GROMACS .gro file of N, CA, C and O in nm:
model
  344
    1UNK      N    1  10.199  10.817  15.456
    1UNK     CA    2  10.026  10.797  15.459
    1UNK      C    3   9.933  10.823  15.520
    1UNK      O    4  10.032  10.914  15.688
    2UNK      N    5   9.869  10.902  15.487
    2UNK     CA    6   9.745  10.976  15.552
    2UNK      C    7   9.673  10.842  15.614
    2UNK      O    8   9.690  10.792  15.649
    3UNK      N    9   9.615  10.953  15.757
    3UNK     CA   10   9.505  10.842  15.843
    3UNK      C   11   9.415  10.838  15.751
    3UNK      O   12   9.331  10.709  15.762
    4UNK      N   13   9.325  10.908  15.694
    4UNK     CA   14   9.279  10.830  15.567
    4UNK      C   15   9.263  10.718  15.467
    4UNK      O   16   9.199  10.652  15.456
    5UNK      N   17   9.422  10.688  15.444
    5UNK     CA   18   9.449  10.599  15.344
    5UNK      C   19   9.484  10.460  15.447
    5UNK      O   20   9.397  10.346  15.373
    6UNK      N   21   9.522  10.490  15.542
    6UNK     CA   22   9.525  10.374  15.666
    6UNK      C   23   9.357  10.333  15.678
    6UNK      O   24   9.342  10.213  15.678
    7UNK      N   25   9.287  10.414  15.704
    7UNK     CA   26   9.142  10.366  15.719
    7UNK      C   27   9.121  10.286  15.617
    7UNK      O   28   9.032  10.182  15.611
    8UNK      N   29   9.165  10.329  15.443
    8UNK     CA   30   9.068  10.248  15.360
    8UNK      C   31   9.216  10.112  15.325
    8UNK      O   32   9.094   9.962  15.270
    9UNK      N   33   9.298  10.063  15.365
    9UNK     CA   34   9.320   9.966  15.427
    9UNK      C   35   9.245   9.843  15.501
    9UNK      O   36   9.276   9.770  15.492
   10UNK      N   37   9.240   9.954  15.592
   10UNK     CA   38   9.161   9.840  15.737
   10UNK      C   39   9.045   9.845  15.657
   10UNK      O   40   8.965   9.733  15.656
   11UNK      N   41   8.977   9.931  15.573
   11UNK     CA   42   8.823   9.849  15.492
   11UNK      C   43   8.887   9.721  15.449
   11UNK      O   44   8.770   9.649  15.445
   12UNK      N   45   8.984   9.751  15.411
   12UNK     CA   46   8.980   9.604  15.303
   12UNK      C   47   9.021   9.492  15.367
   12UNK      O   48   8.978   9.407  15.375
   13UNK      N   49   9.118   9.518  15.500
   13UNK     CA   50   9.137   9.421  15.608
   13UNK      C   51   8.966   9.302  15.624
   13UNK      O   52   9.014   9.248  15.685
   14UNK      N   53   8.887   9.409  15.667
   14UNK     CA   54   8.771   9.429  15.743
   14UNK      C   55   8.716   9.303  15.651
   14UNK      O   56   8.622   9.210  15.678
   15UNK      N   57   8.725   9.374  15.504
   15UNK     CA   58   8.646   9.284  15.405
   15UNK      C   59   8.641   9.107  15.363
   15UNK      O   60   8.628   9.064  15.357
   16UNK      N   61   8.800   9.174  15.396
   16UNK     CA   62   8.900   9.038  15.342
   16UNK      C   63   8.929   8.892  15.505
   16UNK      O   64   8.888   8.815  15.504
   17UNK      N   65   8.967   8.987  15.571
   17UNK     CA   66   8.920   8.902  15.767
   17UNK      C   67   8.843   8.958  15.777
   17UNK      O   68   8.850   9.073  15.912
   18UNK      N   69   8.739   8.870  15.856
   18UNK     CA   70   8.569   8.924  15.889
   18UNK      C   71   8.610   8.984  16.018
   18UNK      O   72   8.529   9.098  16.097
   19UNK      N   73   8.722   8.940  16.054
   19UNK     CA   74   8.714   8.899  16.280
   19UNK      C   75   8.821   9.055  16.278
   19UNK      O   76   8.913   9.006  16.409
   20UNK      N   77   8.905   9.077  16.170
   20UNK     CA   78   8.982   9.247  16.200
   20UNK      C   79   8.895   9.347  16.252
   20UNK      O   80   8.838   9.358  16.231
   21UNK      N   81   8.975   9.329  16.391
   21UNK     CA   82   8.905   9.382  16.515
   21UNK      C   83   8.988   9.557  16.455
   21UNK      O   84   9.037   9.591  16.425
   22UNK      N   85   8.861   9.651  16.461
   22UNK     CA   86   8.963   9.785  16.377
   22UNK      C   87   8.829   9.902  16.567
   22UNK      O   88   8.735   9.881  16.555
   23UNK      N   89   8.920   9.994  16.612
   23UNK     CA   90   8.909  10.087  16.746
   23UNK      C   91   8.981  10.203  16.721
   23UNK      O   92   9.056  10.162  16.644
   24UNK      N   93   8.926  10.316  16.748
   24UNK     CA   94   8.983  10.401  16.721
   24UNK      C   95   9.178  10.387  16.775
   24UNK      O   96   9.288  10.446  16.770
   25UNK      N   97   9.141  10.326  16.852
   25UNK     CA   98   9.288  10.317  16.961
   25UNK      C   99   9.415  10.207  16.828
   25UNK      O  100   9.489  10.259  16.796
   26UNK      N  101   9.355  10.144  16.808
   26UNK     CA  102   9.366  10.056  16.678
   26UNK      C  103   9.451  10.077  16.551
   26UNK      O  104   9.579  10.099  16.559
   27UNK      N  105   9.384  10.228  16.548
   27UNK     CA  106   9.354  10.268  16.424
   27UNK      C  107   9.528  10.373  16.460
   27UNK      O  108   9.650  10.394  16.394
   28UNK      N  109   9.500  10.489  16.551
   28UNK     CA  110   9.580  10.571  16.620
   28UNK      C  111   9.780  10.432  16.606
   28UNK      O  112   9.855  10.526  16.608
   29UNK      N  113   9.793  10.317  16.696
   29UNK     CA  114   9.885  10.259  16.721
   29UNK      C  115   9.954  10.226  16.527
   29UNK      O  116  10.080  10.221  16.546
   30UNK      N  117   9.881  10.209  16.490
   30UNK     CA  118   9.894  10.125  16.326
   30UNK      C  119   9.933  10.252  16.301
   30UNK      O  120  10.047  10.279  16.192
   31UNK      N  121   9.898  10.329  16.228
   31UNK     CA  122   9.904  10.465  16.208
   31UNK      C  123  10.030  10.494  16.270
   31UNK      O  124  10.171  10.581  16.236
   32UNK      N  125  10.114  10.568  16.425
   32UNK     CA  126  10.214  10.544  16.451
   32UNK      C  127  10.256  10.476  16.357
   32UNK      O  128  10.410  10.552  16.322
   33UNK      N  129  10.295  10.332  16.370
   33UNK     CA  130  10.376  10.302  16.257
   33UNK      C  131  10.435  10.263  16.175
   33UNK      O  132  10.503  10.211  16.081
   34UNK      N  133  10.337  10.323  16.112
   34UNK     CA  134  10.328  10.291  15.964
   34UNK      C  135  10.290  10.449  15.822
   34UNK      O  136  10.353  10.499  15.718
   35UNK      N  137  10.321  10.552  15.915
   35UNK     CA  138  10.293  10.723  15.907
   35UNK      C  139  10.383  10.777  15.799
   35UNK      O  140  10.345  10.797  15.688
   36UNK      N  141  10.536  10.658  15.798
   36UNK     CA  142  10.657  10.712  15.724
   36UNK      C  143  10.633  10.650  15.650
   36UNK      O  144  10.713  10.678  15.517
   37UNK      N  145  10.589  10.559  15.561
   37UNK     CA  146  10.525  10.484  15.449
   37UNK      C  147  10.446  10.463  15.342
   37UNK      O  148  10.375  10.594  15.313
   38UNK      N  149  10.464  10.525  15.234
   38UNK     CA  150  10.415  10.502  15.103
   38UNK      C  151  10.309  10.468  15.087
   38UNK      O  152  10.286  10.298  15.192
   39UNK      N  153  10.207  10.541  15.098
   39UNK     CA  154  10.066  10.411  15.111
   39UNK      C  155  10.073  10.336  14.984
   39UNK      O  156   9.966  10.228  14.979
   40UNK      N  157  10.095  10.400  14.885
   40UNK     CA  158  10.086  10.300  14.735
   40UNK      C  159  10.172  10.130  14.752
   40UNK      O  160  10.119  10.041  14.714
   41UNK      N  161  10.280  10.194  14.879
   41UNK     CA  162  10.375  10.055  14.870
   41UNK      C  163  10.312   9.938  15.006
   41UNK      O  164  10.320   9.865  14.975
   42UNK      N  165  10.252   9.990  15.100
   42UNK     CA  166  10.131   9.927  15.209
   42UNK      C  167  10.038   9.924  15.131
   42UNK      O  168  10.074   9.733  15.197
   43UNK      N  169   9.928   9.960  15.056
   43UNK     CA  170   9.824   9.900  15.012
   43UNK      C  171   9.922   9.766  14.908
   43UNK      O  172   9.819   9.668  14.982
   44UNK      N  173  10.012   9.761  14.831
   44UNK     CA  174  10.056   9.649  14.774
   44UNK      C  175  10.091   9.575  14.829
   44UNK      O  176  10.089   9.399  14.854
   45UNK      N  177  10.166   9.580  14.959
   45UNK     CA  178  10.212   9.504  15.045
   45UNK      C  179  10.062   9.449  15.124
   45UNK      O  180  10.033   9.243  15.167
   46UNK      N  181   9.960   9.517  15.127
   46UNK     CA  182   9.849   9.460  15.191
   46UNK      C  183   9.767   9.347  15.086
   46UNK      O  184   9.721   9.228  15.138
   47UNK      N  185   9.794   9.375  14.921
   47UNK     CA  186   9.724   9.297  14.863
   47UNK      C  187   9.774   9.216  14.866
   47UNK      O  188   9.743   9.060  14.832
   48UNK      N  189   9.892   9.201  14.846
   48UNK     CA  190  10.025   9.082  14.841
   48UNK      C  191  10.001   8.973  14.962
   48UNK      O  192   9.986   8.857  14.962
   49UNK      N  193  10.025   9.012  15.071
   49UNK     CA  194   9.958   8.924  15.202
   49UNK      C  195   9.842   8.855  15.237
   49UNK      O  196   9.824   8.764  15.217
   50UNK      N  197   9.729   8.961  15.136
   50UNK     CA  198   9.611   8.895  15.183
   50UNK      C  199   9.555   8.773  15.043
   50UNK      O  200   9.496   8.671  15.060
   51UNK      N  201   9.623   8.756  14.944
   51UNK     CA  202   9.653   8.636  14.858
   51UNK      C  203   9.744   8.501  14.936
   51UNK      O  204   9.636   8.409  14.880
   52UNK      N  205   9.792   8.503  15.009
   52UNK     CA  206   9.826   8.349  15.038
   52UNK      C  207   9.820   8.321  15.160
   52UNK      O  208   9.861   8.265  15.274
   53UNK      N  209   9.754   8.389  15.304
   53UNK     CA  210   9.752   8.384  15.445
   53UNK      C  211   9.548   8.404  15.465
   53UNK      O  212   9.501   8.484  15.441
   54UNK      N  213   9.577   8.307  15.555
   54UNK     CA  214   9.433   8.359  15.617
   54UNK      C  215   9.442   8.378  15.718
   54UNK      O  216   9.316   8.424  15.771
   55UNK      N  217   9.509   8.465  15.776
   55UNK     CA  218   9.536   8.473  15.948
   55UNK      C  219   9.510   8.692  15.909
   55UNK      O  220   9.568   8.682  15.771
   56UNK      N  221   9.495   8.734  15.993
   56UNK     CA  222   9.512   8.889  15.955
   56UNK      C  223   9.637   8.950  15.946
   56UNK      O  224   9.714   8.874  16.040
   57UNK      N  225   9.658   9.022  15.883
   57UNK     CA  226   9.879   9.053  15.863
   57UNK      C  227   9.914   9.148  16.023
   57UNK      O  228   9.794   9.222  16.134
   58UNK      N  229   9.955   9.125  16.061
   58UNK     CA  230   9.998   9.261  16.210
   58UNK      C  231  10.071   9.391  16.087
   58UNK      O  232  10.099   9.343  15.976
   59UNK      N  233  10.134   9.449  16.195
   59UNK     CA  234  10.215   9.578  16.101
   59UNK      C  235  10.318   9.535  16.044
   59UNK      O  236  10.339   9.629  15.942
   60UNK      N  237  10.392   9.449  16.148
   60UNK     CA  238  10.518   9.388  16.001
   60UNK      C  239  10.491   9.293  15.900
   60UNK      O  240  10.621   9.390  15.794
   61UNK      N  241  10.385   9.287  15.892
   61UNK     CA  242  10.394   9.191  15.752
   61UNK      C  243  10.340   9.338  15.650
   61UNK      O  244  10.364   9.315  15.557
   62UNK      N  245  10.327   9.459  15.734
   62UNK     CA  246  10.253   9.529  15.628
   62UNK      C  247  10.369   9.665  15.594
   62UNK      O  248  10.347   9.751  15.485
   63UNK      N  249  10.405   9.680  15.663
   63UNK     CA  250  10.597   9.732  15.715
   63UNK      C  251  10.696   9.747  15.679
   63UNK      O  252  10.799   9.831  15.630
   64UNK      N  253  10.654   9.650  15.524
   64UNK     CA  254  10.753   9.588  15.463
   64UNK      C  255  10.821   9.658  15.341
   64UNK      O  256  10.759   9.745  15.290
   65UNK      N  257  10.968   9.723  15.352
   65UNK     CA  258  11.019   9.832  15.271
   65UNK      C  259  11.090   9.769  15.166
   65UNK      O  260  11.100   9.676  15.133
   66UNK      N  261  11.206   9.867  15.138
   66UNK     CA  262  11.343   9.756  15.044
   66UNK      C  263  11.375   9.667  15.100
   66UNK      O  264  11.413   9.716  15.228
   67UNK      N  265  11.399   9.588  15.058
   67UNK     CA  266  11.471   9.424  15.070
   67UNK      C  267  11.604   9.439  15.066
   67UNK      O  268  11.631   9.364  15.128
   68UNK      N  269  11.579   9.598  15.061
   68UNK     CA  270  11.798   9.656  14.970
   68UNK      C  271  11.853   9.655  15.167
   68UNK      O  272  11.774   9.756  15.219
   69UNK      N  273  11.945   9.641  15.208
   69UNK     CA  274  12.017   9.691  15.351
   69UNK      C  275  12.044   9.821  15.252
   69UNK      O  276  12.074   9.815  15.122
   70UNK      N  277  12.005   9.911  15.363
   70UNK     CA  278  12.035  10.070  15.327
   70UNK      C  279  12.231  10.109  15.279
   70UNK      O  280  12.210  10.232  15.206
   71UNK      N  281  12.319  10.029  15.313
   71UNK     CA  282  12.452  10.022  15.219
   71UNK      C  283  12.459   9.923  15.118
   71UNK      O  284  12.579   9.921  15.087
   72UNK      N  285  12.405   9.851  15.086
   72UNK     CA  286  12.416   9.751  14.942
   72UNK      C  287  12.462   9.882  14.864
   72UNK      O  288  12.540   9.792  14.787
   73UNK      N  289  12.425  10.000  14.850
   73UNK     CA  290  12.475  10.068  14.696
   73UNK      C  291  12.609  10.045  14.712
   73UNK      O  292  12.743  10.138  14.710
   74UNK      N  293  12.711  10.105  14.860
   74UNK     CA  294  12.824  10.104  14.908
   74UNK      C  295  12.896   9.967  14.881
   74UNK      O  296  13.019  10.074  14.842
   75UNK      N  297  12.871   9.922  14.844
   75UNK     CA  298  12.919   9.758  14.843
   75UNK      C  299  12.880   9.658  14.680
   75UNK      O  300  12.944   9.568  14.646
   76UNK      N  301  12.794   9.791  14.606
   76UNK     CA  302  12.771   9.700  14.457
   76UNK      C  303  12.887   9.751  14.380
   76UNK      O  304  12.945   9.888  14.331
   77UNK      N  305  12.935   9.661  14.325
   77UNK     CA  306  13.069   9.636  14.185
   77UNK      C  307  12.969   9.705  14.071
   77UNK      O  308  12.922   9.665  14.034
   78UNK      N  309  13.052   9.828  14.008
   78UNK     CA  310  13.088   9.892  13.917
   78UNK      C  311  13.152   9.810  13.815
   78UNK      O  312  13.305   9.864  13.847
   79UNK      N  313  13.148   9.744  13.729
   79UNK     CA  314  13.205   9.688  13.592
   79UNK      C  315  13.282   9.788  13.510
   79UNK      O  316  13.389   9.766  13.461
   80UNK      N  317  13.240   9.935  13.528
   80UNK     CA  318  13.290   9.965  13.450
   80UNK      C  319  13.360  10.115  13.574
   80UNK      O  320  13.394  10.230  13.506
   81UNK      N  321  13.390  10.076  13.693
   81UNK     CA  322  13.432  10.144  13.688
   81UNK      C  323  13.620  10.180  13.722
   81UNK      O  324  13.646  10.098  13.677
   82UNK      N  325  13.651  10.326  13.736
   82UNK     CA  326  13.826  10.325  13.631
   82UNK      C  327  13.788  10.282  13.493
   82UNK      O  328  13.930  10.318  13.523
   83UNK      N  329  13.752  10.234  13.465
   83UNK     CA  330  13.730  10.253  13.324
   83UNK      C  331  13.679  10.316  13.201
   83UNK      O  332  13.602  10.379  13.277
   84UNK      N  333  13.725  10.415  13.123
   84UNK     CA  334  13.704  10.523  13.007
   84UNK      C  335  13.676  10.443  12.943
   84UNK      O  336  13.730  10.429  12.820
   85UNK      N  337  13.518  10.399  12.887
   85UNK     CA  338  13.464  10.312  12.780
   85UNK      C  339  13.469  10.461  12.619
   85UNK      O  340  13.435  10.585  12.624
   86UNK      N  341  13.493  10.387  12.548
   86UNK     CA  342  13.502  10.475  12.394
   86UNK      C  343  13.401  10.481  12.314
   86UNK      O  344  13.376  10.380  12.298
   0.00000   0.00000   0.00000
């Protein structure tokens, strides 16, 4: 995500939550924690958040990534493992 994309998310939050304060320091801090995320993912998380919450989100609320743990694929049962289907 770029800084300009985060500014767009802040604009959305300011319009939904009038008391959401924006400053260059806040932008820098939030950017540090969200910069490795995909913009569309954070935007979708923001849209989902504002639908059901009366108060502004925290970084953690928007930083929701994959809901499955990283080791999930190691433990997925493969019904076809060891079988040759014809």
